[in-house]
């Protein structure tokens, strides 16, 4: 068996040399883009309209995918005008679907490049890049006796993932949701059906007529407010107010918050590369790979082919922006957004300040 494997490996290397700079794996990726476990992708199997400004994408992930836990998010990468942009989206489907698929729900964001792109361009068959599910906005293994969800706008998406996965394990659930109008409530029909069945108590707040949801008014809506384990997701100012309100009541530990934010990164030419674990900081030119810049400064780094083929040099980028030296593709990462893509340091150059987990 060992001899057979060596012959197979040798034959593969010969084919790679013959087809360089395009390697056999590139051809296979065209034919079967979900087969490669080192480059996680998903195919859009369906696009479903939720509201005038929100769509749900049904995604079939490729090899290497690991199922999410209810409430977690997944980072999705799309190429927009030659720039690969990553954003985090909560998984809105129940965990453990029999068909192996999952859903994310994308809401329009003012000046949001990725959300606008997906709303206007997502079609069945489209490929997107993925990272593995992450996030600690989750229900505990021991379900609480009383649960409260406070959400606004797209903040309902992680909560919907929780309800679809675990509502049958929760006995007393109140959902307070705020949206501009009844028609703007994402998953409105499903939430109202759950309420009609008596499985949740749903309180809708329509800001177009009722005004903004204020924490001080929550006690009138939910009298046993601080007896409930509470999960909240929505705009930052709402979450700030909720955290202050719960802190004033001495109930901070009962409030669990998930925040969505956006960060804009502009590509330049070169930048400061910070290797966080070693503490090394390097000024790297735009035409120099991060691998070369790091090694020249004394950083110990894994490497292999140095051509972008073997992926032995990949490192997680916590924050920053890099350019692929082969085709100019830009990859960005924002710690605030939870982005932490793997970059190939042998073919990536700094296009601005960046921080690496190394």
Tab-separated table of C-alpha atoms in Angstrom:
chain	number	residue	atom	x	y	z
A	1	UNK	CA	0.000	0.000	0.000
A	2	UNK	CA	2.860	2.371	0.864
A	3	UNK	CA	4.466	1.769	-2.544
A	4	UNK	CA	1.157	2.393	-4.288
A	5	UNK	CA	0.674	5.639	-2.374
A	6	UNK	CA	4.212	6.796	-3.245
A	7	UNK	CA	3.591	6.071	-6.926
A	8	UNK	CA	0.295	7.923	-6.748
A	9	UNK	CA	1.903	10.943	-5.021
A	10	UNK	CA	4.742	10.960	-7.546
A	11	UNK	CA	2.365	10.843	-10.493
A	12	UNK	CA	0.339	13.692	-8.990
A	13	UNK	CA	3.474	15.843	-8.611
A	14	UNK	CA	4.403	15.189	-12.240
A	15	UNK	CA	0.952	16.285	-13.378
A	16	UNK	CA	1.273	19.416	-11.219
A	17	UNK	CA	4.592	20.302	-12.841
A	18	UNK	CA	3.142	19.801	-16.316
A	19	UNK	CA	0.097	21.963	-15.697
A	20	UNK	CA	1.815	24.736	-13.652
A	21	UNK	CA	0.869	27.541	-13.041
A	22	UNK	CA	-2.637	26.055	-13.132
A	23	UNK	CA	-2.518	22.833	-11.135
A	24	UNK	CA	-4.847	19.789	-11.430
A	25	UNK	CA	-6.636	20.835	-8.265
A	26	UNK	CA	-7.717	24.019	-10.043
A	27	UNK	CA	-9.337	21.973	-12.826
A	28	UNK	CA	-11.017	19.700	-10.271
A	29	UNK	CA	-12.324	22.749	-8.417
A	30	UNK	CA	-14.070	23.879	-11.590
A	31	UNK	CA	-15.738	20.490	-12.011
A	32	UNK	CA	-16.466	19.825	-8.315
A	33	UNK	CA	-15.991	23.044	-6.323
A	34	UNK	CA	-17.275	21.554	-3.058
A	35	UNK	CA	-14.842	18.631	-2.967
A	36	UNK	CA	-11.791	20.423	-1.514
A	37	UNK	CA	-11.771	20.299	2.333
A	38	UNK	CA	-8.963	22.878	2.562
A	39	UNK	CA	-10.974	25.527	0.709
A	40	UNK	CA	-14.430	25.510	2.237
A	41	UNK	CA	-17.192	26.640	-0.075
A	42	UNK	CA	-20.953	26.324	-0.357
A	43	UNK	CA	-23.356	26.276	-3.260
A	44	UNK	CA	-26.563	28.294	-3.114
A	45	UNK	CA	-29.350	25.747	-3.564
A	46	UNK	CA	-32.239	28.200	-3.256
A	47	UNK	CA	-33.015	31.860	-2.599
A	48	UNK	CA	-36.176	32.665	-0.672
A	49	UNK	CA	-37.588	36.159	-0.195
A	50	UNK	CA	-38.472	36.978	3.419
A	51	UNK	CA	-39.367	40.672	3.186
A	52	UNK	CA	-38.777	43.465	0.687
A	53	UNK	CA	-35.265	43.826	2.127
A	54	UNK	CA	-34.331	40.334	3.270
A	55	UNK	CA	-33.661	37.000	1.589
A	56	UNK	CA	-32.791	33.584	2.914
A	57	UNK	CA	-30.065	31.617	1.151
A	58	UNK	CA	-30.214	27.832	1.375
A	59	UNK	CA	-26.582	26.669	1.302
A	60	UNK	CA	-25.130	23.265	0.605
A	61	UNK	CA	-21.665	23.260	2.212
A	62	UNK	CA	-18.722	21.349	0.788
A	63	UNK	CA	-16.337	18.893	2.382
A	64	UNK	CA	-14.834	20.057	5.650
A	65	UNK	CA	-18.027	21.654	6.928
A	66	UNK	CA	-18.949	21.110	10.567
A	67	UNK	CA	-22.554	21.537	11.741
A	68	UNK	CA	-23.409	24.698	13.623
A	69	UNK	CA	-24.936	25.076	17.057
A	70	UNK	CA	-28.138	27.117	17.335
A	71	UNK	CA	-27.332	30.832	17.584
A	72	UNK	CA	-23.906	30.630	15.931
A	73	UNK	CA	-22.836	32.606	12.871
A	74	UNK	CA	-20.823	31.686	9.821
A	75	UNK	CA	-18.460	33.909	7.832
A	76	UNK	CA	-19.347	34.106	4.154
A	77	UNK	CA	-16.914	35.382	1.507
A	78	UNK	CA	-17.985	36.745	-1.874
A	79	UNK	CA	-15.961	38.382	-4.646
A	80	UNK	CA	-17.261	41.855	-5.437
A	81	UNK	CA	-15.468	43.744	-8.221
A	82	UNK	CA	-12.355	41.592	-7.741
A	83	UNK	CA	-12.264	42.057	-3.990
A	84	UNK	CA	-13.079	39.156	-1.690
A	85	UNK	CA	-15.179	40.471	1.146
A	86	UNK	CA	-16.178	38.513	4.223
A	87	UNK	CA	-19.167	39.092	6.436
A	88	UNK	CA	-20.661	37.176	9.323
A	89	UNK	CA	-24.246	35.943	9.081
A	90	UNK	CA	-26.187	34.057	11.719
A	91	UNK	CA	-27.414	30.622	10.769
A	92	UNK	CA	-31.194	30.846	10.715
A	93	UNK	CA	-32.045	27.188	10.129
A	94	UNK	CA	-32.355	24.379	12.640
A	95	UNK	CA	-29.211	22.447	13.302
A	96	UNK	CA	-28.763	18.926	12.003
A	97	UNK	CA	-30.934	19.055	8.872
A	98	UNK	CA	-31.223	15.672	7.198
A	99	UNK	CA	-30.229	17.105	3.819
A	100	UNK	CA	-27.001	18.593	5.240
A	101	UNK	CA	-27.954	22.105	4.177
A	102	UNK	CA	-28.296	25.230	6.292
A	103	UNK	CA	-29.638	28.737	5.780
A	104	UNK	CA	-28.472	32.272	6.349
A	105	UNK	CA	-30.768	35.264	6.103
A	106	UNK	CA	-29.363	38.440	4.592
A	107	UNK	CA	-30.917	41.787	5.403
A	108	UNK	CA	-30.259	45.003	3.510
A	109	UNK	CA	-27.750	47.254	5.279
A	110	UNK	CA	-27.335	50.911	4.349
A	111	UNK	CA	-24.119	51.158	2.262
A	112	UNK	CA	-23.578	47.443	2.898
A	113	UNK	CA	-21.554	46.127	-0.040
A	114	UNK	CA	-21.913	42.425	0.694
A	115	UNK	CA	-25.556	42.475	1.752
A	116	UNK	CA	-26.485	44.505	-1.336
A	117	UNK	CA	-24.507	42.158	-3.555
A	118	UNK	CA	-26.177	39.065	-2.166
A	119	UNK	CA	-29.664	40.597	-2.255
A	120	UNK	CA	-29.251	41.543	-5.905
A	121	UNK	CA	-27.100	38.709	-7.234
A	122	UNK	CA	-27.581	35.539	-5.200
A	123	UNK	CA	-28.954	32.814	-7.468
A	124	UNK	CA	-29.286	29.049	-7.367
A	125	UNK	CA	-25.924	27.527	-8.249
A	126	UNK	CA	-23.843	30.496	-7.054
A	127	UNK	CA	-20.730	29.595	-5.029
A	128	UNK	CA	-19.665	31.401	-1.863
A	129	UNK	CA	-16.671	30.917	0.396
A	130	UNK	CA	-17.225	29.799	3.957
A	131	UNK	CA	-15.572	29.602	7.326
A	132	UNK	CA	-16.652	27.203	10.029
A	133	UNK	CA	-19.484	28.168	12.414
A	134	UNK	CA	-18.425	30.203	15.419
A	135	UNK	CA	-19.844	32.253	18.267
A	136	UNK	CA	-20.994	31.734	21.844
A	137	UNK	CA	-24.459	33.267	21.492
A	138	UNK	CA	-26.051	29.950	22.367
A	139	UNK	CA	-28.560	28.367	24.674
A	140	UNK	CA	-27.044	26.448	27.603
A	141	UNK	CA	-27.207	22.670	27.684
A	142	UNK	CA	-29.521	22.961	30.699
A	143	UNK	CA	-32.429	24.902	29.271
A	144	UNK	CA	-33.707	27.816	31.381
A	145	UNK	CA	-37.135	27.639	32.984
A	146	UNK	CA	-38.049	31.038	31.556
A	147	UNK	CA	-36.584	32.524	28.387
A	148	UNK	CA	-36.781	35.992	26.877
A	149	UNK	CA	-35.551	37.007	23.428
A	150	UNK	CA	-35.270	40.731	22.666
A	151	UNK	CA	-34.479	41.437	19.026
A	152	UNK	CA	-34.710	44.177	16.446
A	153	UNK	CA	-34.394	44.044	12.665
A	154	UNK	CA	-31.989	41.344	11.515
A	155	UNK	CA	-31.312	40.487	15.155
A	156	UNK	CA	-34.083	37.916	14.886
A	157	UNK	CA	-31.920	35.653	12.668
A	158	UNK	CA	-29.817	33.886	15.353
A	159	UNK	CA	-32.890	33.659	17.595
A	160	UNK	CA	-34.814	32.020	14.756
A	161	UNK	CA	-32.068	29.418	14.559
A	162	UNK	CA	-32.527	28.795	18.288
A	163	UNK	CA	-36.322	28.585	18.073
A	164	UNK	CA	-36.246	26.217	15.107
A	165	UNK	CA	-33.717	23.993	16.870
A	166	UNK	CA	-34.723	24.001	20.506
A	167	UNK	CA	-38.185	25.466	21.046
A	168	UNK	CA	-39.501	21.987	21.859
A	169	UNK	CA	-37.107	21.965	24.830
A	170	UNK	CA	-38.199	25.374	26.165
A	171	UNK	CA	-41.345	25.712	28.270
A	172	UNK	CA	-41.894	29.450	28.752
A	173	UNK	CA	-40.682	31.668	25.912
A	174	UNK	CA	-41.330	35.357	25.271
A	175	UNK	CA	-40.105	37.011	22.063
A	176	UNK	CA	-40.059	40.805	21.933
A	177	UNK	CA	-39.239	41.881	18.397
A	178	UNK	CA	-38.951	45.345	16.922
A	179	UNK	CA	-39.241	46.223	13.231
A	180	UNK	CA	-40.405	49.279	11.350
A	181	UNK	CA	-43.688	47.725	10.211
A	182	UNK	CA	-45.506	44.399	10.471
A	183	UNK	CA	-44.518	43.658	6.875
A	184	UNK	CA	-40.843	44.268	7.713
A	185	UNK	CA	-40.741	41.563	10.387
A	186	UNK	CA	-38.398	38.865	9.101
A	187	UNK	CA	-39.964	35.418	9.654
A	188	UNK	CA	-43.143	37.295	10.669
A	189	UNK	CA	-45.553	34.601	9.466
A	190	UNK	CA	-43.663	31.807	11.226
A	191	UNK	CA	-43.360	33.750	14.488
A	192	UNK	CA	-47.075	34.570	14.471
A	193	UNK	CA	-47.936	30.941	13.788
A	194	UNK	CA	-45.825	29.847	16.771
A	195	UNK	CA	-47.655	32.409	18.888
A	196	UNK	CA	-51.044	31.212	17.599
A	197	UNK	CA	-50.091	27.673	18.612
A	198	UNK	CA	-49.256	28.921	22.101
A	199	UNK	CA	-45.606	27.889	21.807
A	200	UNK	CA	-44.257	31.417	22.339
A	201	UNK	CA	-45.628	34.737	23.524
A	202	UNK	CA	-44.832	37.189	20.743
A	203	UNK	CA	-44.698	40.932	21.338
A	204	UNK	CA	-44.174	42.941	18.166
A	205	UNK	CA	-43.051	46.534	18.341
A	206	UNK	CA	-43.429	48.496	15.090
A	207	UNK	CA	-41.205	51.536	15.293
A	208	UNK	CA	-43.053	53.286	12.468
A	209	UNK	CA	-46.056	53.705	14.769
A	210	UNK	CA	-44.888	52.678	18.260
A	211	UNK	CA	-41.465	54.340	18.360
A	212	UNK	CA	-38.188	52.718	19.370
A	213	UNK	CA	-38.108	49.913	21.849
A	214	UNK	CA	-36.815	51.223	25.173
A	215	UNK	CA	-35.596	49.000	28.016
A	216	UNK	CA	-37.621	50.974	30.528
A	217	UNK	CA	-40.784	49.928	28.697
A	218	UNK	CA	-39.906	46.261	28.702
A	219	UNK	CA	-41.102	45.771	32.282
A	220	UNK	CA	-44.619	46.722	31.201
A	221	UNK	CA	-44.486	44.192	28.384
A	222	UNK	CA	-42.734	41.458	30.367
A	223	UNK	CA	-43.394	41.913	34.118
A	224	UNK	CA	-41.082	39.051	35.158
A	225	UNK	CA	-38.288	40.485	33.017
A	226	UNK	CA	-35.348	39.804	35.323
A	227	UNK	CA	-36.517	36.316	36.227
A	228	UNK	CA	-35.822	35.275	32.646
A	229	UNK	CA	-32.600	34.229	30.993
A	230	UNK	CA	-32.407	36.739	28.162
A	231	UNK	CA	-30.774	36.752	24.724
A	232	UNK	CA	-30.677	40.029	22.793
A	233	UNK	CA	-29.553	40.881	19.267
A	234	UNK	CA	-30.034	44.063	17.275
A	235	UNK	CA	-28.573	47.544	16.735
A	236	UNK	CA	-25.721	48.605	18.992
A	237	UNK	CA	-27.589	51.415	20.726
A	238	UNK	CA	-30.406	49.070	21.724
A	239	UNK	CA	-27.945	46.536	23.100
A	240	UNK	CA	-26.046	49.252	24.972
A	241	UNK	CA	-29.301	50.362	26.598
A	242	UNK	CA	-30.241	46.796	27.498
A	243	UNK	CA	-26.848	46.089	29.063
A	244	UNK	CA	-27.080	49.248	31.147
A	245	UNK	CA	-30.621	48.365	32.217
A	246	UNK	CA	-29.697	44.828	33.231
A	247	UNK	CA	-26.584	46.088	35.043
A	248	UNK	CA	-28.664	48.612	37.016
A	249	UNK	CA	-30.936	45.749	38.057
A	250	UNK	CA	-27.981	43.608	39.125
A	251	UNK	CA	-28.898	41.011	36.502
A	252	UNK	CA	-25.954	41.347	34.123
A	253	UNK	CA	-25.239	37.628	34.122
A	254	UNK	CA	-28.751	36.913	32.804
A	255	UNK	CA	-28.328	38.968	29.622
A	256	UNK	CA	-26.542	37.463	26.593
A	257	UNK	CA	-25.823	39.822	23.713
A	258	UNK	CA	-24.865	39.371	20.061
A	259	UNK	CA	-23.686	42.406	18.111
A	260	UNK	CA	-23.541	43.034	14.354
A	261	UNK	CA	-21.250	45.724	12.988
A	262	UNK	CA	-19.571	46.555	9.716
A	263	UNK	CA	-16.016	47.680	9.049
A	264	UNK	CA	-14.746	49.200	5.810
A	265	UNK	CA	-11.163	48.436	4.785
A	266	UNK	CA	-9.506	50.180	1.823
A	267	UNK	CA	-6.738	48.435	-0.122
A	268	UNK	CA	-3.375	50.213	-0.314
A	269	UNK	CA	0.143	49.148	-1.259
A	270	UNK	CA	2.026	47.450	1.558
A	271	UNK	CA	1.521	47.883	5.252
A	272	UNK	CA	2.448	46.913	8.776
A	273	UNK	CA	2.240	43.190	9.484
A	274	UNK	CA	1.883	42.189	13.125
A	275	UNK	CA	2.546	38.613	14.219
A	276	UNK	CA	0.561	38.634	17.442
A	277	UNK	CA	1.930	35.557	19.194
A	278	UNK	CA	5.597	36.419	18.660
A	279	UNK	CA	5.056	40.159	18.980
A	280	UNK	CA	7.052	40.804	15.806
A	281	UNK	CA	6.016	43.842	13.756
A	282	UNK	CA	7.230	44.148	10.155
A	283	UNK	CA	6.845	46.858	7.531
A	284	UNK	CA	6.095	44.931	4.351
A	285	UNK	CA	6.135	46.291	0.801
A	286	UNK	CA	3.200	45.730	-1.525
A	287	UNK	CA	5.218	43.461	-3.824
A	288	UNK	CA	6.674	41.279	-1.062
A	289	UNK	CA	4.895	38.225	0.227
A	290	UNK	CA	4.113	38.134	3.917
A	291	UNK	CA	6.083	34.891	4.110
A	292	UNK	CA	9.222	36.560	2.714
A	293	UNK	CA	8.773	39.659	4.876
A	294	UNK	CA	8.271	37.594	8.011
A	295	UNK	CA	11.208	35.270	7.399
A	296	UNK	CA	13.508	38.198	6.614
A	297	UNK	CA	12.624	39.694	9.997
A	298	UNK	CA	13.220	36.419	11.863
A	299	UNK	CA	9.669	35.140	12.213
A	300	UNK	CA	9.445	31.333	12.220
A	301	UNK	CA	6.894	30.412	9.585
A	302	UNK	CA	5.674	27.226	7.971
A	303	UNK	CA	6.137	27.001	4.218
A	304	UNK	CA	6.086	24.491	1.398
A	305	UNK	CA	5.812	25.095	-2.333
A	306	UNK	CA	5.942	28.917	-1.986
A	307	UNK	CA	3.663	29.060	-5.048
A	308	UNK	CA	0.210	29.011	-3.474
A	309	UNK	CA	-0.356	25.320	-4.165
A	310	UNK	CA	0.240	23.277	-1.037
A	311	UNK	CA	-1.432	25.501	1.590
A	312	UNK	CA	1.240	24.663	4.187
A	313	UNK	CA	1.871	28.348	4.845
A	314	UNK	CA	-1.689	29.404	5.731
A	315	UNK	CA	-2.271	31.560	8.804
A	316	UNK	CA	-5.448	33.056	10.293
A	317	UNK	CA	-5.705	36.810	9.757
A	318	UNK	CA	-7.421	38.447	12.709
A	319	UNK	CA	-7.757	41.850	11.115
A	320	UNK	CA	-6.499	43.661	8.050
A	321	UNK	CA	-6.318	43.488	4.296
A	322	UNK	CA	-4.027	41.530	1.952
A	323	UNK	CA	-3.622	41.215	-1.819
A	324	UNK	CA	-3.066	37.964	-3.728
A	325	UNK	CA	0.161	38.512	-5.660
A	326	UNK	CA	-1.018	36.212	-8.459
A	327	UNK	CA	-4.257	37.875	-9.465
A	328	UNK	CA	-4.696	40.912	-7.225
A	329	UNK	CA	-7.633	39.473	-5.296
A	330	UNK	CA	-8.173	41.336	-2.043
A	331	UNK	CA	-9.040	39.518	1.191
A	332	UNK	CA	-10.194	41.439	4.252
A	333	UNK	CA	-10.773	40.520	7.870
A	334	UNK	CA	-12.363	42.391	10.724
A	335	UNK	CA	-12.104	41.250	14.301
A	336	UNK	CA	-15.182	43.275	15.140
A	337	UNK	CA	-17.167	41.375	12.503
A	338	UNK	CA	-15.626	38.100	13.601
A	339	UNK	CA	-13.736	37.570	10.354
A	340	UNK	CA	-10.635	35.372	10.640
A	341	UNK	CA	-9.931	33.957	7.176
A	342	UNK	CA	-6.942	31.755	6.444
A	343	UNK	CA	-4.481	33.433	4.086
A	344	UNK	CA	-1.661	31.870	2.095
A	345	UNK	CA	1.326	33.884	3.264
A	346	UNK	CA	3.511	32.800	0.324
A	347	UNK	CA	1.303	34.547	-2.252
A	348	UNK	CA	-0.292	37.261	-0.089
A	349	UNK	CA	1.121	40.762	0.384
A	350	UNK	CA	-0.015	43.393	2.832
A	351	UNK	CA	-2.448	45.891	1.300
A	352	UNK	CA	-2.713	47.774	4.568
A	353	UNK	CA	-2.155	47.023	8.247
A	354	UNK	CA	-2.865	43.439	9.166
A	355	UNK	CA	-2.604	41.266	12.241
A	356	UNK	CA	-1.890	37.560	12.007
A	357	UNK	CA	-2.493	34.822	14.561
A	358	UNK	CA	1.143	33.683	14.600
